[in-house]
GROMACS .gro file of C-alpha atoms in nm:
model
  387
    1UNK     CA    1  -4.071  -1.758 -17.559
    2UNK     CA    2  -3.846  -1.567 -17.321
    3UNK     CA    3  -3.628  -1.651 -17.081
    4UNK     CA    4  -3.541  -1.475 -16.827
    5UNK     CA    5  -3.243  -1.494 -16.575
    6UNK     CA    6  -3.225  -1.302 -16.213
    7UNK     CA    7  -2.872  -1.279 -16.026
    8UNK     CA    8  -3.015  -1.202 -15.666
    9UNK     CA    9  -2.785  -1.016 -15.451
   10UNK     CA   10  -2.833  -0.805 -15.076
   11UNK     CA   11  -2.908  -0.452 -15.230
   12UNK     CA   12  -2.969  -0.487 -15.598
   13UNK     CA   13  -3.081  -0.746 -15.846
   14UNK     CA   14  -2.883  -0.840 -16.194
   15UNK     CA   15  -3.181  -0.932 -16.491
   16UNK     CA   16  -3.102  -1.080 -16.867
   17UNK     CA   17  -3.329  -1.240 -17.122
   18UNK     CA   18  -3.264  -1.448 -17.385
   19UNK     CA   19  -3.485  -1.576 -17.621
   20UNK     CA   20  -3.569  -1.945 -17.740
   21UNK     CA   21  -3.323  -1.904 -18.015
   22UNK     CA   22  -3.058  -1.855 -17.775
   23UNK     CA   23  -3.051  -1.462 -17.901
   24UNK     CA   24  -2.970  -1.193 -17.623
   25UNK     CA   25  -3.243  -0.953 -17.616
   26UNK     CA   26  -3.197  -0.775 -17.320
   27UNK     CA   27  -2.851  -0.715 -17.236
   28UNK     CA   28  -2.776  -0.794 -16.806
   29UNK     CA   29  -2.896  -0.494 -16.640
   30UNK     CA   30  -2.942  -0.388 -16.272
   31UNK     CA   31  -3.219  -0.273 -16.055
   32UNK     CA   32  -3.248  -0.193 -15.656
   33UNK     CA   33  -3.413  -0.417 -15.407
   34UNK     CA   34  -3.726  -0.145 -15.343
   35UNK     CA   35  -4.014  -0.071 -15.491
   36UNK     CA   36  -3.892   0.152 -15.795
   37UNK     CA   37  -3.641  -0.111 -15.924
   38UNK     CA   38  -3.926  -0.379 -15.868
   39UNK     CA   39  -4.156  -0.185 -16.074
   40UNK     CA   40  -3.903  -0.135 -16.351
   41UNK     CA   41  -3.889  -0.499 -16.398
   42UNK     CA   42  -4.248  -0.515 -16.451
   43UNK     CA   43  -4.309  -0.312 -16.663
   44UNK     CA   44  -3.972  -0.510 -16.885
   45UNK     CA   45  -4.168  -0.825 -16.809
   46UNK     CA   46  -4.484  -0.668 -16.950
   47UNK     CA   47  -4.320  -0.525 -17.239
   48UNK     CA   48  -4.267  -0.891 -17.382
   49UNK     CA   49  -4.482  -1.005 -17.599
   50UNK     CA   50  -4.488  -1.423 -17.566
   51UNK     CA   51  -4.469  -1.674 -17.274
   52UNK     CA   52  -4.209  -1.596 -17.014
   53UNK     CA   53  -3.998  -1.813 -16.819
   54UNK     CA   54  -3.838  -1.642 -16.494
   55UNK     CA   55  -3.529  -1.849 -16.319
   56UNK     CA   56  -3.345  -1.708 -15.981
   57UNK     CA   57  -3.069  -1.902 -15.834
   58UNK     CA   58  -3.195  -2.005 -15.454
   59UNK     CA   59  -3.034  -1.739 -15.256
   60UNK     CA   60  -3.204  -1.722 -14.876
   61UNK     CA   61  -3.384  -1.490 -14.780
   62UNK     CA   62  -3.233  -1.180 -14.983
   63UNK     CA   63  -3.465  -1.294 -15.280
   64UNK     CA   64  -3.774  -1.343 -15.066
   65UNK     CA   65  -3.956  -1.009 -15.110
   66UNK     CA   66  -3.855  -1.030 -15.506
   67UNK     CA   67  -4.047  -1.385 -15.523
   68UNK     CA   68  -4.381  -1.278 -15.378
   69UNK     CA   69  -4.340  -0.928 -15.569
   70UNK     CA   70  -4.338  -1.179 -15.911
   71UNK     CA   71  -4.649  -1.413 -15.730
   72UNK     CA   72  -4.846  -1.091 -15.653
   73UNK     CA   73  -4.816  -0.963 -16.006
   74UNK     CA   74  -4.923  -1.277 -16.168
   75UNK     CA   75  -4.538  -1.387 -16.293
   76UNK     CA   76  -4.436  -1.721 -16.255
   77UNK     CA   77  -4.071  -1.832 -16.147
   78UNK     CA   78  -3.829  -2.148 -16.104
   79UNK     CA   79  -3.546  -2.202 -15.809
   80UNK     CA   80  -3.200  -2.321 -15.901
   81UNK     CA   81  -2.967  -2.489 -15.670
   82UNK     CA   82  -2.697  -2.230 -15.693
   83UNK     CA   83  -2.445  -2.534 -15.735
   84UNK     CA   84  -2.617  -2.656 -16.062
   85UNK     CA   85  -2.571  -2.271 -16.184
   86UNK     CA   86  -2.160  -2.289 -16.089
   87UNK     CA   87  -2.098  -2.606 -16.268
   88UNK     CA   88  -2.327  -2.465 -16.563
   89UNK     CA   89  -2.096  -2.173 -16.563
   90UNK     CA   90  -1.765  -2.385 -16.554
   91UNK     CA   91  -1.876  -2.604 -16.852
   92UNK     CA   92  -1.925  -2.306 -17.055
   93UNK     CA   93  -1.619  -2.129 -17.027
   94UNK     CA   94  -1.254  -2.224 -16.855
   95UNK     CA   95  -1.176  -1.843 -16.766
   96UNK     CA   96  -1.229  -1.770 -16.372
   97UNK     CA   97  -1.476  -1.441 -16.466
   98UNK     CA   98  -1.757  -1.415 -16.215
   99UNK     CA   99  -1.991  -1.110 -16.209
  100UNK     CA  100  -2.318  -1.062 -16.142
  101UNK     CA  101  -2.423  -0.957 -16.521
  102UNK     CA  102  -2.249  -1.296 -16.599
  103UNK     CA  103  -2.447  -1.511 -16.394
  104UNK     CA  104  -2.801  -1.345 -16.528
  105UNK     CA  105  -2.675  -1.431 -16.867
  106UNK     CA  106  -2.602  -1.770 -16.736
  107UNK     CA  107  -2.911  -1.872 -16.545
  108UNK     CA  108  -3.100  -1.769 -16.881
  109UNK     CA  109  -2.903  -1.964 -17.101
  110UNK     CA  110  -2.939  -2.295 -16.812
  111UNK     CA  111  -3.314  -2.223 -16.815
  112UNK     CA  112  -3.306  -2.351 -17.180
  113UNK     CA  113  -3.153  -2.671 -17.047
  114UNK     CA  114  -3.442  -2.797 -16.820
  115UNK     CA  115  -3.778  -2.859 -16.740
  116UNK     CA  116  -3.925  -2.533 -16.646
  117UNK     CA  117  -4.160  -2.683 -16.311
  118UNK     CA  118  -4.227  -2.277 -16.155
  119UNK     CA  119  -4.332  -2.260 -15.802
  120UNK     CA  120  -4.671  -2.354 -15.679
  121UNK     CA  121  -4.915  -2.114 -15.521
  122UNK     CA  122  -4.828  -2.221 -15.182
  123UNK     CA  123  -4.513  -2.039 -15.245
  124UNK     CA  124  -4.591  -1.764 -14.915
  125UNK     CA  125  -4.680  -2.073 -14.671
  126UNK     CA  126  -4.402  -2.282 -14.763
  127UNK     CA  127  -4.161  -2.008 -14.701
  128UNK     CA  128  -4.309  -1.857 -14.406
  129UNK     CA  129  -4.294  -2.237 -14.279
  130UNK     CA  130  -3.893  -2.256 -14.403
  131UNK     CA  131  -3.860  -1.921 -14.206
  132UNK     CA  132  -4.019  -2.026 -13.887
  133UNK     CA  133  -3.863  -2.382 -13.869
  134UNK     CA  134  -3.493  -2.230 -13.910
  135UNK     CA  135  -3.601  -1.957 -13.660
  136UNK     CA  136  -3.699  -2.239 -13.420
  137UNK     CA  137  -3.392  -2.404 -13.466
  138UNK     CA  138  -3.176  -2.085 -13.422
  139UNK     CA  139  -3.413  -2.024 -13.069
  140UNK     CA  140  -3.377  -2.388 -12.962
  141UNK     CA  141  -2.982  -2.323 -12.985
  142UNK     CA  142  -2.985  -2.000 -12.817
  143UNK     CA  143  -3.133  -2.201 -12.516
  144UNK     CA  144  -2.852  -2.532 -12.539
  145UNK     CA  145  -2.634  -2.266 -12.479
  146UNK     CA  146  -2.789  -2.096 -12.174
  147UNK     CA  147  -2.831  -2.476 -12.014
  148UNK     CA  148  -2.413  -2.472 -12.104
  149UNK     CA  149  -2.381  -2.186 -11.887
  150UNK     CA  150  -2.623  -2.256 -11.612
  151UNK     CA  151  -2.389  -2.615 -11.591
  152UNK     CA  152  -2.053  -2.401 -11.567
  153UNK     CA  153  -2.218  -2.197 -11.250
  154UNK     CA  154  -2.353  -2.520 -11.103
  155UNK     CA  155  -1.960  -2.604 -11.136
  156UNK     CA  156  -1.904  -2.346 -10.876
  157UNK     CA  157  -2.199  -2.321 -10.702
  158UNK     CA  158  -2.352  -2.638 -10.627
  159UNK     CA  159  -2.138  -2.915 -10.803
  160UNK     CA  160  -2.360  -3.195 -10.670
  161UNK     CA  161  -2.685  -3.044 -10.797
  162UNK     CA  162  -2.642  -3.187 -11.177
  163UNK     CA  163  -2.554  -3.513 -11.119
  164UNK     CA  164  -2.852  -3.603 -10.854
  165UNK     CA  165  -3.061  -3.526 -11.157
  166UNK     CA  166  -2.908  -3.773 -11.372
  167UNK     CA  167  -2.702  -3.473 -11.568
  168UNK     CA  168  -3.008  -3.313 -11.677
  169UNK     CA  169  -3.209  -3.001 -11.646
  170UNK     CA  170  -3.548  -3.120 -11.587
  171UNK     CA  171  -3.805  -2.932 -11.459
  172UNK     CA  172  -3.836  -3.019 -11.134
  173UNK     CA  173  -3.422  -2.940 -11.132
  174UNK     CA  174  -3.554  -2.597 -11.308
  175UNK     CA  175  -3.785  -2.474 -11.037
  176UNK     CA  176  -3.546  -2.569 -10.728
  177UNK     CA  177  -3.275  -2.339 -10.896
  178UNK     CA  178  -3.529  -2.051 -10.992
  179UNK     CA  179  -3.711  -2.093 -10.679
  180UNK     CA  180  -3.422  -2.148 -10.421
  181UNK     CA  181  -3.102  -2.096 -10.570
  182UNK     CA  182  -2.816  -2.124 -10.308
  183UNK     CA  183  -2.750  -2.445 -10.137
  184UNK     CA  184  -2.841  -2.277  -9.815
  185UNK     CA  185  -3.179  -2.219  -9.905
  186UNK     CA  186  -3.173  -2.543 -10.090
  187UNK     CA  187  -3.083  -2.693  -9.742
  188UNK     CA  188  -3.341  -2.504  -9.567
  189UNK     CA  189  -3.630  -2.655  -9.807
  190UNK     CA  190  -3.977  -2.737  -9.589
  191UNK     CA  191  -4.239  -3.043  -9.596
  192UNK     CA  192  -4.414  -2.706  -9.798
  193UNK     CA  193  -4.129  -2.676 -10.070
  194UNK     CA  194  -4.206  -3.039 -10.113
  195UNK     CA  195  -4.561  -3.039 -10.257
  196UNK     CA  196  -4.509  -2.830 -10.562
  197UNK     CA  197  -4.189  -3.031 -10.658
  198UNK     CA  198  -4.385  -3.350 -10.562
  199UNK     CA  199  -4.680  -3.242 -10.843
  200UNK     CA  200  -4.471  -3.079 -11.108
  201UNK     CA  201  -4.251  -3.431 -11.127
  202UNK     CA  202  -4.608  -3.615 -11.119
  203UNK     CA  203  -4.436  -3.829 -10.788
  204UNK     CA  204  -4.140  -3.898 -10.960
  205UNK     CA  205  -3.927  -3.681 -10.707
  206UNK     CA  206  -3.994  -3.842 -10.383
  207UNK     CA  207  -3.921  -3.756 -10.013
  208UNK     CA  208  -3.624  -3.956  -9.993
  209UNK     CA  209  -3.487  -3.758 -10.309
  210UNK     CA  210  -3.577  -3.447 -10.136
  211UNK     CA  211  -3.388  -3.567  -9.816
  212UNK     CA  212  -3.058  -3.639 -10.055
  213UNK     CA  213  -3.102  -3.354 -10.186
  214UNK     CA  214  -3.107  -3.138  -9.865
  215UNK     CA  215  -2.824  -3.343  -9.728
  216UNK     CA  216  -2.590  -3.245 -10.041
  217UNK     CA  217  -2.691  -2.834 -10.052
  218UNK     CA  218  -2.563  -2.880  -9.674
  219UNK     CA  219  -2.256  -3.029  -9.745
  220UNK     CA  220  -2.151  -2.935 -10.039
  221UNK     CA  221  -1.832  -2.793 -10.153
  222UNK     CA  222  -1.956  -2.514 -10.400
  223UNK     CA  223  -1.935  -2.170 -10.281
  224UNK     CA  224  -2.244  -1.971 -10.321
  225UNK     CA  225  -2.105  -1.561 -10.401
  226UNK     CA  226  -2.363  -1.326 -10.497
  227UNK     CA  227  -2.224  -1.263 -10.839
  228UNK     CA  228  -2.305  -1.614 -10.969
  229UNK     CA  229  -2.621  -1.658 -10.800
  230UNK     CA  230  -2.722  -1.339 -10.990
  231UNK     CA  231  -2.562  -1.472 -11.280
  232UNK     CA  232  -2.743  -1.802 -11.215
  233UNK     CA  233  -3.105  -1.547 -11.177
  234UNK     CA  234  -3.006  -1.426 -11.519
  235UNK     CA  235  -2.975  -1.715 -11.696
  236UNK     CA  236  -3.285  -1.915 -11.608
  237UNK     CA  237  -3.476  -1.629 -11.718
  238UNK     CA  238  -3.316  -1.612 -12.065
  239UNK     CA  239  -3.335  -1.995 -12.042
  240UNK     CA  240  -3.743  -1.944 -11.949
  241UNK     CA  241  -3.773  -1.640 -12.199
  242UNK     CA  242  -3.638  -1.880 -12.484
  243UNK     CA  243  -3.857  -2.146 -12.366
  244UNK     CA  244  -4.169  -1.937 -12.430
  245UNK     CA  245  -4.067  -1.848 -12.790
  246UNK     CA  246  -3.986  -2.137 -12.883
  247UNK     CA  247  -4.402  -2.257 -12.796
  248UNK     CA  248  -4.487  -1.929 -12.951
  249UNK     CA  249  -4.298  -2.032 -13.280
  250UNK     CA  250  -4.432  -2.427 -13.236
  251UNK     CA  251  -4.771  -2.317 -13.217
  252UNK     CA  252  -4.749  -2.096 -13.565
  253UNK     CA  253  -4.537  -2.383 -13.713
  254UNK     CA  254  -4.782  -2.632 -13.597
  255UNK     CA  255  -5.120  -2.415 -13.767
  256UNK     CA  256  -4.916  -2.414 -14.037
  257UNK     CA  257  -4.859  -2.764 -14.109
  258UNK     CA  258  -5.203  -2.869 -14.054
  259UNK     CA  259  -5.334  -2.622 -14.334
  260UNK     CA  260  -5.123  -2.805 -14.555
  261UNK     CA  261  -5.227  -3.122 -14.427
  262UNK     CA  262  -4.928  -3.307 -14.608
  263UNK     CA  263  -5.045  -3.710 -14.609
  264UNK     CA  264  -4.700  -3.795 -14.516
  265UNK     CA  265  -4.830  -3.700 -14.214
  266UNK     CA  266  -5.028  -4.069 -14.219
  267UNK     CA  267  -4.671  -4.231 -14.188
  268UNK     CA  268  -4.702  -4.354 -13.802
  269UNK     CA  269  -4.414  -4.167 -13.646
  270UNK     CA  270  -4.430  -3.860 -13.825
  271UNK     CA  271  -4.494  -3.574 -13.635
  272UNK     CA  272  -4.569  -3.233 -13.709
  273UNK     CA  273  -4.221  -3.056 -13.629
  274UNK     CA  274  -4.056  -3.327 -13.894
  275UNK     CA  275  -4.341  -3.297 -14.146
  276UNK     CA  276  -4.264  -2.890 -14.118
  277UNK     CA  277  -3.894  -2.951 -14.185
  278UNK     CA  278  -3.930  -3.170 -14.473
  279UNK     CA  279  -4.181  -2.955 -14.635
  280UNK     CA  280  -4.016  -2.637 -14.530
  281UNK     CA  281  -3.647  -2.758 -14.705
  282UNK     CA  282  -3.793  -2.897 -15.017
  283UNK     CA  283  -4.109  -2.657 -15.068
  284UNK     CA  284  -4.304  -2.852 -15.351
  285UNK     CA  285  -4.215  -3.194 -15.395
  286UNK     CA  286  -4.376  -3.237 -15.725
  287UNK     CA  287  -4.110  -3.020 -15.891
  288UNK     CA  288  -3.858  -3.323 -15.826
  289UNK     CA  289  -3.897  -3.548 -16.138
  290UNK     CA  290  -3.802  -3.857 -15.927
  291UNK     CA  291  -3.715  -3.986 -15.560
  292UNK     CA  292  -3.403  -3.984 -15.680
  293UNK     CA  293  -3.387  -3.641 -15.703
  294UNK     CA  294  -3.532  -3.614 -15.400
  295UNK     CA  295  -3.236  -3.792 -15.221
  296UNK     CA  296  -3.015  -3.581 -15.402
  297UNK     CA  297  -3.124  -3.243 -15.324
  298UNK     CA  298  -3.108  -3.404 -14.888
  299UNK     CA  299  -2.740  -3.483 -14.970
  300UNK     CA  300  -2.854  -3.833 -14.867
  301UNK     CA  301  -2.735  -3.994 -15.208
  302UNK     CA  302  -2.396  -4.193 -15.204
  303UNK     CA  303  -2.096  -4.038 -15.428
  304UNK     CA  304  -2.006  -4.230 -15.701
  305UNK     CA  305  -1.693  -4.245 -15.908
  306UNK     CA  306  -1.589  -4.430 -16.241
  307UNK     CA  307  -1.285  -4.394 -16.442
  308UNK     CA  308  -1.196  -4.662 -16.742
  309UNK     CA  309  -1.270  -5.012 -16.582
  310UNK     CA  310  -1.258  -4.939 -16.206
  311UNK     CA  311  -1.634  -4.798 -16.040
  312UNK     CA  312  -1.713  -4.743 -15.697
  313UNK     CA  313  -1.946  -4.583 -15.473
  314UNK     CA  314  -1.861  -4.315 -15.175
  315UNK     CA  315  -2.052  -4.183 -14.866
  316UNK     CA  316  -2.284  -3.956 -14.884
  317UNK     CA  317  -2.197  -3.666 -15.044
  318UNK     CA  318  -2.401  -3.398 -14.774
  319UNK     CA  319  -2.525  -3.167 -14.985
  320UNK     CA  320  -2.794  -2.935 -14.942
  321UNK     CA  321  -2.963  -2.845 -14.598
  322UNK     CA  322  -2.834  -3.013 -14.272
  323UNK     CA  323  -3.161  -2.877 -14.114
  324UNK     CA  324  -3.363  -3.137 -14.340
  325UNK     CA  325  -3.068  -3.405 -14.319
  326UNK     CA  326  -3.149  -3.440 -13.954
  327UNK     CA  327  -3.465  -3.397 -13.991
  328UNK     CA  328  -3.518  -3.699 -14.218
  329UNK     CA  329  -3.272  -3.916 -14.019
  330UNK     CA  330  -3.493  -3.810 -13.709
  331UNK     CA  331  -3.816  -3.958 -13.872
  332UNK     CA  332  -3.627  -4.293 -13.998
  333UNK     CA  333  -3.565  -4.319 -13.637
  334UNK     CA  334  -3.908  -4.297 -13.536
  335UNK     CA  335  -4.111  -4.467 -13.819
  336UNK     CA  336  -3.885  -4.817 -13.719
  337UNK     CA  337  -4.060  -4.761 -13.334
  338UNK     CA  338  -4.399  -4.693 -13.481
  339UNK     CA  339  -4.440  -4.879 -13.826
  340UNK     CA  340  -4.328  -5.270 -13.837
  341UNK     CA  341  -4.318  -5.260 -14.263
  342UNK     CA  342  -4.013  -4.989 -14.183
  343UNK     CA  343  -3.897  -5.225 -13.860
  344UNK     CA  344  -3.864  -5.531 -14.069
  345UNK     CA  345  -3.664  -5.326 -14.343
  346UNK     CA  346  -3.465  -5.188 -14.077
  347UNK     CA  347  -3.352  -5.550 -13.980
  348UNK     CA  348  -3.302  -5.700 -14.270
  349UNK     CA  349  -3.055  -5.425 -14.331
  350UNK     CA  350  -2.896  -5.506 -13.995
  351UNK     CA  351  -2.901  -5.864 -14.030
  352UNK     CA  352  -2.706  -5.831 -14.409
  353UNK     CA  353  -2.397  -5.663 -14.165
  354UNK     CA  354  -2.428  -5.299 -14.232
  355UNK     CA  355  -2.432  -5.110 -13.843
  356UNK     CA  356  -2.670  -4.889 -13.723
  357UNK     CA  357  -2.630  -4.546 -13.929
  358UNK     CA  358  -2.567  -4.729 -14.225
  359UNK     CA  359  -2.873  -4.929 -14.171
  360UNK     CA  360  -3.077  -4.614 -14.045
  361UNK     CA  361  -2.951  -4.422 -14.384
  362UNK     CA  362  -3.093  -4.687 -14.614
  363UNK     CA  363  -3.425  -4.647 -14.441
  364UNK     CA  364  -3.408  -4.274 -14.437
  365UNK     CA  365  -3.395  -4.334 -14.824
  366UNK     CA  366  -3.695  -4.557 -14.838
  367UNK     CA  367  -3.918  -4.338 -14.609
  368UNK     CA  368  -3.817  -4.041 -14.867
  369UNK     CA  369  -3.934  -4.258 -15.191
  370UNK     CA  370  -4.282  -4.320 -14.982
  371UNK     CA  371  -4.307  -3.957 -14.920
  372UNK     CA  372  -4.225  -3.884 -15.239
  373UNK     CA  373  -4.525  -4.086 -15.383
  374UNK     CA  374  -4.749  -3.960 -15.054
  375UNK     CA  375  -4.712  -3.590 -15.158
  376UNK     CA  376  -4.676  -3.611 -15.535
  377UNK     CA  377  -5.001  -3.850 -15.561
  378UNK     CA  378  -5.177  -3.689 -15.270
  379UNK     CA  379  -5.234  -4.042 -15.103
  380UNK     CA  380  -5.252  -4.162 -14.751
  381UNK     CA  381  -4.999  -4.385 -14.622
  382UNK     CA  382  -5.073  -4.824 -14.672
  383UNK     CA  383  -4.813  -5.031 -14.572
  384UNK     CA  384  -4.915  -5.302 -14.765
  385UNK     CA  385  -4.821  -5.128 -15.071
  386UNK     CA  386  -4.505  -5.048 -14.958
  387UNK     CA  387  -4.223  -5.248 -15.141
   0.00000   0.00000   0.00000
């Protein structure tokens, strides 16, 4: 049995194998991110003569095309929090040496020290799913921070726009500003301007809002210079332009998902955008050994300290991906509206003193256990067997 350590870096890739008596056989060696270097570890993979076990510390997206080159050419291969590799490294040696030689050498030698659980088949979905989720997220920022600068115009502008809608951009607010823009033509607005605004609010917006809101473009104190209504133009098209990616990228996300067909998905209040987090952040669930793990891996685990008599227990120690953090806090939020076994749970916690986020967080960490046993056992959600 071999195993076989890869240090993934932007350019080039660092490769040592050690066998199961420990035994270097091939010394840490590098080869390029392209096609030749890729075929030169093949044909050192094929070269061995036993079982092979392939470890590569979780690196982004620099190790993606590496991963499905190993799928495509029938190799198997296991993850590694790169954490778990640094603390490996520290309890071998107390010398501050780092290279990239080293740490092939040292993923090896840690692959001798677990499980080996390589990735499942559904390696390309999963991580087109992890790349389309953090692209969402990334789009979905982009626009916060157009609706930011379409505020600070409003500031000079028409000050008394945002607050008649409540402080937000709604889309009734959206088509006055892309549709009329200055307060004088706000002012100027017909019983014909009405009727669109009237549907696209579904009769939410009535005539006396549209009278207010007449009356303040008439009087207000903004000024209305070309410059920032053009700047205004520009950025409720970038705002709009955003707005149609982001359905674009929902859609894919949403196909995805549904091939899956995750049953934690059967949890009332889990949606698809939540399920494509969740299974995006901690791609196959059955190489987790416990919940426990689980929780550790979200960084929604408690630190805990103990030194001669004296123990105690810390907040959580936030490690791992923020994206599937909030995702999971999200979904504890929603299962206590749609699922009374999670409501009750969510109570009691509340009734024994502990506030809100505290109480939220301990049902965050029994929805994970349930999806745990959902995904791993490939059942469909029963809350009567819920504990």
């Amino acid at each position: 049995m071999y195993f076989v350590g890869i240090d993934i870096s932007k350019f080039k890739h660092d490769c040592a194998i050690v066998d199961e008596l420990g035994d270097v056989i091939t010394p840490s060696w590098s080869f390029q991110n392209d096609y030749e270097g890729f075929s030169l570890l093949r044909e050192l993979l094929g070269a061995l003569d036993g079982e092979k076990k392939i470890g590569l510390e979780s690196t982004g997206h620099y190790g993606q095309n590496l991963k499905l080159f190993l799928e495509n050419n029938g190799f198997s291969f296991m993850e590694f929090n790169p954490l778990l590799i640094n603390r490996f490294v520290r309890s071998k040696s107390l010398r501050k040496t780092k290279t990239d030689s080293i740490d092939a050498l040292m993923i090896a030698q840690y692959m001798m020290t677990v499980e080996y659980k390589p990735y499942p088949p559904s390696f390309y979905t999963l991580e087109k799913l992890k790349s389309l989720t953090r692209f969402r997220d990334s789009l979905i920022r982009q626009r916060s921070r157009q609706m930011v600068e379409l505020t600070n115009i409003l500031d000079k502008v028409f000050p008394e726009f945002k607050p008649f809608f409540k402080g937000r951009f709604s889309a009734t607010a959206l088509y006055i500003l892309s549709h009329y823009a200055s307060p004088e033509k706000i002012s100027n607005m017909n019983s014909k301007s009405y009727e669109p605004l009237q549907r696209l609010s579904r009769g939410r917006f009535s005539m006396v809002d549209f009278v207010e809101l007449k009356t303040l473009a008439r009087n207000t104190v903004g000024s209305a210079h070309d410059y920032l209504l053009q700047e205004m133009e520009i950025t409720i098209d970038i705002y709009d332009q955003l707005q149609s990616k982001v359905e674009e990228i929902e859609l894919q996300i949403n196909d995805c998902v549904l091939g899956l067909a995750p049953p934690m998905l059967t949890i009332p209040g889990i949606g698809v955008a939540s399920a494509a987090v969740i299974l995006a952040e901690f791609g196959d669930l059955s190489k987790f050994s416990s919940p426990s793990k689980l929780l550790s891996f979200a960084g929604l685990e408690p630190g805990y300290f103990q030194s001669g008599i004296s123990e105690s227990t810390g907040k959580m120690v936030k490690h791992g991906s923020s994206h599937l953090r909030y995702a999971i806090m999200n979904c504890a939020q929603t299962v206590i509206n749609n699922e009374p076994t999670f409501a009750a749970y969510y109570a009691k916690k509340c009734a024994e003193g502990k506030e809100h986020r505290v109480a939220l967080t301990h049902v965050a960490k029994k929805l994970l256990r349930v999806i745990y046993t959902l995904q791993t056992k490939d059942l469909s959600y029963n809350p009567d067997l819920v504990r």
